[in-house]
Amino acid sequence: APSPVGMNHFAIEVRNYADLAQRARRLHDAGVPLERAIDHRTGMGLYLKDPDGNAIELWCENYPTMERAIAFGVEMTEEFEENHIGYPIDMAQLLRDHELMAGEPAAQSDAECLA
């Protein structure tokens, strides 16, 4: 049963932004509703529930190394400091990105998540 105590969700890391976009397309086409989609700046997360109501996040790192992620933390903008959770992802854009990348699997390296 839902409870304020315990695990909020678990995350499944995907390879890159192209993989995240492909999974978003598959979920959309299957009629699976997303609870939310957030650009956390260090990564992007798509949130959904499984049939039992467990919260799942599909996660994609935005930086290929921990050093780059830490450097980002030092360079945080006022905008990010005002909302450190992140900002909504434009799902329509994510689905358009999938369509653009679908025929070009080498368009982005596995080490990068952001287009």
Short mmCIF file of N, CA and C in Angstrom, two decimals:
data_model
loop_
_atom_site.label_atom_id
_atom_site.label_comp_id
_atom_site.label_asym_id
_atom_site.label_seq_id
_atom_site.Cartn_x
_atom_site.Cartn_y
_atom_site.Cartn_z
N ALA A 1 0.84 -1.19 0.00
CA ALA A 1 0.00 0.00 0.00
C ALA A 1 0.88 1.24 0.00
N PRO A 2 0.43 2.32 -0.66
CA PRO A 2 1.22 3.56 -0.65
C PRO A 2 1.46 4.04 0.78
N SER A 3 2.66 4.49 1.03
CA SER A 3 3.04 4.92 2.37
C SER A 3 4.04 6.07 2.25
N PRO A 4 3.99 7.02 3.18
CA PRO A 4 4.98 8.10 3.15
C PRO A 4 6.36 7.63 3.61
N VAL A 5 6.44 6.41 4.13
CA VAL A 5 7.69 5.87 4.63
C VAL A 5 8.16 4.78 3.67
N GLY A 6 9.46 4.75 3.40
CA GLY A 6 10.00 3.69 2.56
C GLY A 6 10.49 4.21 1.22
N MET A 7 10.58 3.32 0.28
CA MET A 7 11.13 3.65 -1.03
C MET A 7 10.14 4.52 -1.82
N ASN A 8 10.65 5.60 -2.39
CA ASN A 8 9.84 6.46 -3.24
C ASN A 8 9.73 5.87 -4.64
N HIS A 9 10.85 5.46 -5.21
CA HIS A 9 10.88 4.85 -6.54
C HIS A 9 12.23 4.18 -6.74
N PHE A 10 12.33 3.39 -7.79
CA PHE A 10 13.64 2.88 -8.17
C PHE A 10 13.90 3.30 -9.60
N ALA A 11 15.18 3.43 -9.94
CA ALA A 11 15.56 3.92 -11.26
C ALA A 11 16.23 2.82 -12.06
N ILE A 12 15.97 2.86 -13.34
CA ILE A 12 16.63 1.99 -14.31
C ILE A 12 17.41 2.91 -15.23
N GLU A 13 18.73 2.76 -15.25
CA GLU A 13 19.55 3.62 -16.10
C GLU A 13 19.55 3.11 -17.53
N VAL A 14 19.30 4.02 -18.45
CA VAL A 14 19.37 3.68 -19.88
C VAL A 14 20.68 4.24 -20.44
N ARG A 15 21.06 3.77 -21.62
CA ARG A 15 22.39 4.07 -22.17
C ARG A 15 22.63 5.54 -22.48
N ASN A 16 21.66 6.20 -23.11
CA ASN A 16 21.88 7.56 -23.57
C ASN A 16 20.54 8.23 -23.89
N TYR A 17 20.62 9.45 -24.35
CA TYR A 17 19.41 10.21 -24.67
C TYR A 17 18.58 9.52 -25.76
N ALA A 18 19.25 8.97 -26.76
CA ALA A 18 18.54 8.27 -27.84
C ALA A 18 17.75 7.08 -27.28
N ASP A 19 18.34 6.35 -26.35
CA ASP A 19 17.67 5.22 -25.72
C ASP A 19 16.47 5.69 -24.89
N LEU A 20 16.64 6.80 -24.16
CA LEU A 20 15.54 7.36 -23.38
C LEU A 20 14.39 7.77 -24.30
N ALA A 21 14.72 8.42 -25.40
CA ALA A 21 13.70 8.85 -26.36
C ALA A 21 12.98 7.64 -26.96
N GLN A 22 13.72 6.58 -27.28
CA GLN A 22 13.10 5.37 -27.84
C GLN A 22 12.13 4.75 -26.83
N ARG A 23 12.54 4.69 -25.59
CA ARG A 23 11.67 4.10 -24.56
C ARG A 23 10.44 4.98 -24.32
N ALA A 24 10.62 6.30 -24.39
CA ALA A 24 9.47 7.21 -24.26
C ALA A 24 8.48 6.95 -25.39
N ARG A 25 8.97 6.74 -26.59
CA ARG A 25 8.11 6.45 -27.74
C ARG A 25 7.36 5.14 -27.53
N ARG A 26 8.06 4.10 -27.06
CA ARG A 26 7.42 2.80 -26.84
C ARG A 26 6.35 2.89 -25.76
N LEU A 27 6.63 3.61 -24.68
CA LEU A 27 5.64 3.78 -23.62
C LEU A 27 4.43 4.55 -24.15
N HIS A 28 4.69 5.62 -24.89
CA HIS A 28 3.61 6.43 -25.46
C HIS A 28 2.73 5.59 -26.38
N ASP A 29 3.37 4.84 -27.28
CA ASP A 29 2.62 4.02 -28.24
C ASP A 29 1.82 2.91 -27.56
N ALA A 30 2.30 2.44 -26.40
CA ALA A 30 1.61 1.39 -25.66
C ALA A 30 0.53 1.96 -24.74
N GLY A 31 0.41 3.28 -24.69
CA GLY A 31 -0.60 3.91 -23.86
C GLY A 31 -0.25 3.94 -22.37
N VAL A 32 1.04 3.80 -22.07
CA VAL A 32 1.48 3.85 -20.67
C VAL A 32 1.65 5.31 -20.27
N PRO A 33 0.89 5.76 -19.28
CA PRO A 33 1.00 7.17 -18.89
C PRO A 33 2.28 7.43 -18.09
N LEU A 34 2.90 8.56 -18.36
CA LEU A 34 4.04 9.01 -17.56
C LEU A 34 3.53 9.91 -16.46
N GLU A 35 4.03 9.71 -15.26
CA GLU A 35 3.65 10.56 -14.13
C GLU A 35 4.26 11.94 -14.30
N ARG A 36 5.55 11.94 -14.72
CA ARG A 36 6.26 13.19 -14.98
C ARG A 36 7.54 12.87 -15.73
N ALA A 37 8.12 13.88 -16.32
CA ALA A 37 9.40 13.78 -17.02
C ALA A 37 10.19 15.01 -16.63
N ILE A 38 11.38 14.79 -16.06
CA ILE A 38 12.14 15.91 -15.50
C ILE A 38 13.58 15.91 -16.01
N ASP A 39 14.02 17.10 -16.41
CA ASP A 39 15.43 17.33 -16.70
C ASP A 39 16.04 17.77 -15.38
N HIS A 40 16.79 16.88 -14.74
CA HIS A 40 17.40 17.17 -13.45
C HIS A 40 18.74 17.89 -13.61
N ARG A 41 19.10 18.20 -14.81
CA ARG A 41 20.35 18.83 -15.21
C ARG A 41 21.52 17.85 -15.20
N THR A 42 21.68 17.06 -14.16
CA THR A 42 22.73 16.04 -14.18
C THR A 42 22.25 14.80 -14.91
N GLY A 43 20.97 14.70 -15.13
CA GLY A 43 20.37 13.59 -15.84
C GLY A 43 18.91 13.86 -16.11
N MET A 44 18.32 13.02 -16.91
CA MET A 44 16.90 13.14 -17.24
C MET A 44 16.17 11.91 -16.75
N GLY A 45 14.95 12.12 -16.23
CA GLY A 45 14.17 11.01 -15.72
C GLY A 45 12.75 11.02 -16.22
N LEU A 46 12.29 9.85 -16.65
CA LEU A 46 10.89 9.63 -17.00
C LEU A 46 10.31 8.78 -15.88
N TYR A 47 9.21 9.21 -15.30
CA TYR A 47 8.61 8.53 -14.15
C TYR A 47 7.28 7.90 -14.54
N LEU A 48 7.10 6.64 -14.16
CA LEU A 48 5.86 5.92 -14.44
C LEU A 48 5.60 4.95 -13.31
N LYS A 49 4.46 4.29 -13.37
CA LYS A 49 4.12 3.27 -12.37
C LYS A 49 3.93 1.93 -13.08
N ASP A 50 4.37 0.87 -12.42
CA ASP A 50 4.12 -0.46 -12.96
C ASP A 50 2.68 -0.86 -12.61
N PRO A 51 2.21 -2.00 -13.11
CA PRO A 51 0.81 -2.39 -12.83
C PRO A 51 0.47 -2.52 -11.35
N ASP A 52 1.48 -2.74 -10.50
CA ASP A 52 1.23 -2.85 -9.06
C ASP A 52 1.30 -1.51 -8.35
N GLY A 53 1.58 -0.44 -9.10
CA GLY A 53 1.64 0.89 -8.51
C GLY A 53 3.01 1.31 -8.01
N ASN A 54 4.04 0.49 -8.27
CA ASN A 54 5.40 0.85 -7.88
C ASN A 54 5.93 1.93 -8.82
N ALA A 55 6.56 2.95 -8.25
CA ALA A 55 7.11 4.05 -9.06
C ALA A 55 8.46 3.65 -9.65
N ILE A 56 8.62 3.92 -10.93
CA ILE A 56 9.83 3.59 -11.67
C ILE A 56 10.32 4.84 -12.38
N GLU A 57 11.62 5.02 -12.40
CA GLU A 57 12.22 6.12 -13.16
C GLU A 57 13.14 5.51 -14.20
N LEU A 58 13.00 5.94 -15.44
CA LEU A 58 13.98 5.63 -16.48
C LEU A 58 14.93 6.81 -16.48
N TRP A 59 16.20 6.56 -16.25
CA TRP A 59 17.19 7.60 -15.99
C TRP A 59 18.29 7.60 -17.04
N CYS A 60 18.70 8.78 -17.45
CA CYS A 60 19.79 8.94 -18.41
C CYS A 60 20.74 10.00 -17.87
N GLU A 61 22.01 9.65 -17.72
CA GLU A 61 23.02 10.61 -17.28
C GLU A 61 23.23 11.67 -18.37
N ASN A 62 23.47 12.90 -17.95
CA ASN A 62 23.76 13.97 -18.90
C ASN A 62 25.25 14.18 -19.11
N TYR A 63 26.07 13.60 -18.24
CA TYR A 63 27.51 13.81 -18.32
C TYR A 63 28.22 12.47 -18.37
N PRO A 64 29.24 12.36 -19.22
CA PRO A 64 29.91 11.06 -19.40
C PRO A 64 30.80 10.66 -18.23
N THR A 65 31.20 11.62 -17.38
CA THR A 65 32.06 11.28 -16.26
C THR A 65 31.59 12.02 -15.00
N MET A 66 31.98 11.49 -13.85
CA MET A 66 31.66 12.13 -12.58
C MET A 66 32.33 13.50 -12.50
N GLU A 67 33.54 13.62 -13.06
CA GLU A 67 34.25 14.90 -13.03
C GLU A 67 33.45 15.99 -13.74
N ARG A 68 32.85 15.65 -14.89
CA ARG A 68 32.03 16.63 -15.63
C ARG A 68 30.78 16.98 -14.83
N ALA A 69 30.18 16.00 -14.17
CA ALA A 69 28.98 16.27 -13.37
C ALA A 69 29.33 17.19 -12.19
N ILE A 70 30.46 16.94 -11.55
CA ILE A 70 30.88 17.78 -10.42
C ILE A 70 31.18 19.19 -10.91
N ALA A 71 31.83 19.31 -12.05
CA ALA A 71 32.11 20.63 -12.62
C ALA A 71 30.80 21.38 -12.87
N PHE A 72 29.78 20.66 -13.34
CA PHE A 72 28.48 21.29 -13.54
C PHE A 72 27.95 21.84 -12.23
N GLY A 73 28.11 21.09 -11.15
CA GLY A 73 27.63 21.53 -9.85
C GLY A 73 28.27 22.84 -9.42
N VAL A 74 29.52 23.02 -9.75
CA VAL A 74 30.23 24.26 -9.42
C VAL A 74 29.72 25.41 -10.29
N GLU A 75 29.29 25.09 -11.52
CA GLU A 75 28.86 26.11 -12.47
C GLU A 75 27.36 26.35 -12.44
N MET A 76 26.65 25.87 -11.43
CA MET A 76 25.20 25.98 -11.41
C MET A 76 24.73 27.41 -11.59
N THR A 77 23.69 27.56 -12.36
CA THR A 77 23.12 28.87 -12.63
C THR A 77 22.11 29.23 -11.54
N GLU A 78 21.75 30.51 -11.50
CA GLU A 78 20.71 30.94 -10.56
C GLU A 78 19.41 30.19 -10.83
N GLU A 79 19.11 29.95 -12.11
CA GLU A 79 17.89 29.24 -12.48
C GLU A 79 17.85 27.87 -11.82
N PHE A 80 18.97 27.15 -11.87
CA PHE A 80 19.01 25.82 -11.27
C PHE A 80 18.94 25.91 -9.75
N GLU A 81 19.62 26.88 -9.18
CA GLU A 81 19.61 27.02 -7.73
C GLU A 81 18.20 27.32 -7.22
N GLU A 82 17.38 28.00 -8.04
CA GLU A 82 16.00 28.30 -7.65
C GLU A 82 15.13 27.05 -7.68
N ASN A 83 15.45 26.11 -8.55
CA ASN A 83 14.68 24.87 -8.66
C ASN A 83 15.64 23.72 -8.85
N HIS A 84 16.22 23.23 -7.76
CA HIS A 84 17.26 22.20 -7.84
C HIS A 84 16.72 20.82 -8.21
N ILE A 85 15.41 20.62 -8.16
CA ILE A 85 14.84 19.34 -8.56
C ILE A 85 14.95 19.17 -10.08
N GLY A 86 14.74 20.24 -10.80
CA GLY A 86 14.82 20.21 -12.25
C GLY A 86 13.58 20.79 -12.90
N TYR A 87 13.52 20.65 -14.18
CA TYR A 87 12.45 21.25 -14.97
C TYR A 87 11.76 20.20 -15.83
N PRO A 88 10.49 20.41 -16.10
CA PRO A 88 9.77 19.43 -16.93
C PRO A 88 10.40 19.27 -18.31
N ILE A 89 10.43 18.05 -18.77
CA ILE A 89 10.89 17.75 -20.12
C ILE A 89 9.70 17.92 -21.05
N ASP A 90 9.93 18.53 -22.17
CA ASP A 90 8.91 18.67 -23.20
C ASP A 90 8.77 17.31 -23.89
N MET A 91 7.73 16.56 -23.52
CA MET A 91 7.57 15.20 -24.05
C MET A 91 7.38 15.20 -25.56
N ALA A 92 6.68 16.19 -26.10
CA ALA A 92 6.50 16.26 -27.55
C ALA A 92 7.86 16.38 -28.23
N GLN A 93 8.77 17.18 -27.64
CA GLN A 93 10.11 17.32 -28.21
C GLN A 93 10.89 16.02 -28.08
N LEU A 94 10.76 15.34 -26.96
CA LEU A 94 11.45 14.06 -26.77
C LEU A 94 11.00 13.06 -27.83
N LEU A 95 9.70 13.01 -28.11
CA LEU A 95 9.19 12.09 -29.13
C LEU A 95 9.64 12.50 -30.52
N ARG A 96 9.71 13.81 -30.79
CA ARG A 96 10.24 14.28 -32.08
C ARG A 96 11.71 13.91 -32.21
N ASP A 97 12.46 14.06 -31.11
CA ASP A 97 13.88 13.67 -31.13
C ASP A 97 14.03 12.20 -31.48
N HIS A 98 13.14 11.36 -30.93
CA HIS A 98 13.21 9.94 -31.25
C HIS A 98 13.02 9.72 -32.74
N GLU A 99 12.05 10.39 -33.33
CA GLU A 99 11.80 10.24 -34.76
C GLU A 99 13.03 10.66 -35.57
N LEU A 100 13.69 11.73 -35.16
CA LEU A 100 14.88 12.20 -35.87
C LEU A 100 16.04 11.22 -35.74
N MET A 101 16.17 10.61 -34.56
CA MET A 101 17.30 9.71 -34.31
C MET A 101 17.03 8.27 -34.72
N ALA A 102 15.79 7.93 -34.98
CA ALA A 102 15.44 6.53 -35.24
C ALA A 102 16.23 5.92 -36.39
N GLY A 103 16.47 6.68 -37.43
CA GLY A 103 17.21 6.15 -38.58
C GLY A 103 18.68 6.40 -38.50
N GLU A 104 19.16 7.01 -37.41
CA GLU A 104 20.56 7.37 -37.30
C GLU A 104 21.12 6.91 -35.95
N PRO A 105 21.33 5.58 -35.75
CA PRO A 105 21.77 5.09 -34.45
C PRO A 105 23.13 5.62 -34.01
N ALA A 106 23.97 6.07 -34.93
CA ALA A 106 25.30 6.57 -34.56
C ALA A 106 25.29 8.09 -34.39
N ALA A 107 24.13 8.71 -34.35
CA ALA A 107 24.05 10.16 -34.27
C ALA A 107 24.60 10.70 -32.96
N GLN A 108 24.68 9.86 -31.93
CA GLN A 108 25.15 10.31 -30.63
C GLN A 108 25.91 9.19 -29.96
N SER A 109 26.98 9.56 -29.28
CA SER A 109 27.77 8.54 -28.60
C SER A 109 27.05 8.05 -27.37
N ASP A 110 27.38 6.85 -26.92
CA ASP A 110 26.79 6.29 -25.71
C ASP A 110 27.19 7.09 -24.48
N ALA A 111 28.26 7.85 -24.55
CA ALA A 111 28.76 8.57 -23.38
C ALA A 111 27.99 9.86 -23.14
N GLU A 112 27.19 10.29 -24.10
CA GLU A 112 26.47 11.56 -23.93
C GLU A 112 24.97 11.33 -23.95
N CYS A 113 24.28 12.07 -23.12
CA CYS A 113 22.84 11.95 -23.04
C CYS A 113 22.14 13.12 -23.69
N LEU A 114 22.68 14.31 -23.55
CA LEU A 114 22.03 15.48 -24.12
C LEU A 114 22.32 15.59 -25.60
N ALA A 115 21.33 16.00 -26.35
CA ALA A 115 21.50 16.19 -27.79
C ALA A 115 22.31 17.44 -28.04
#
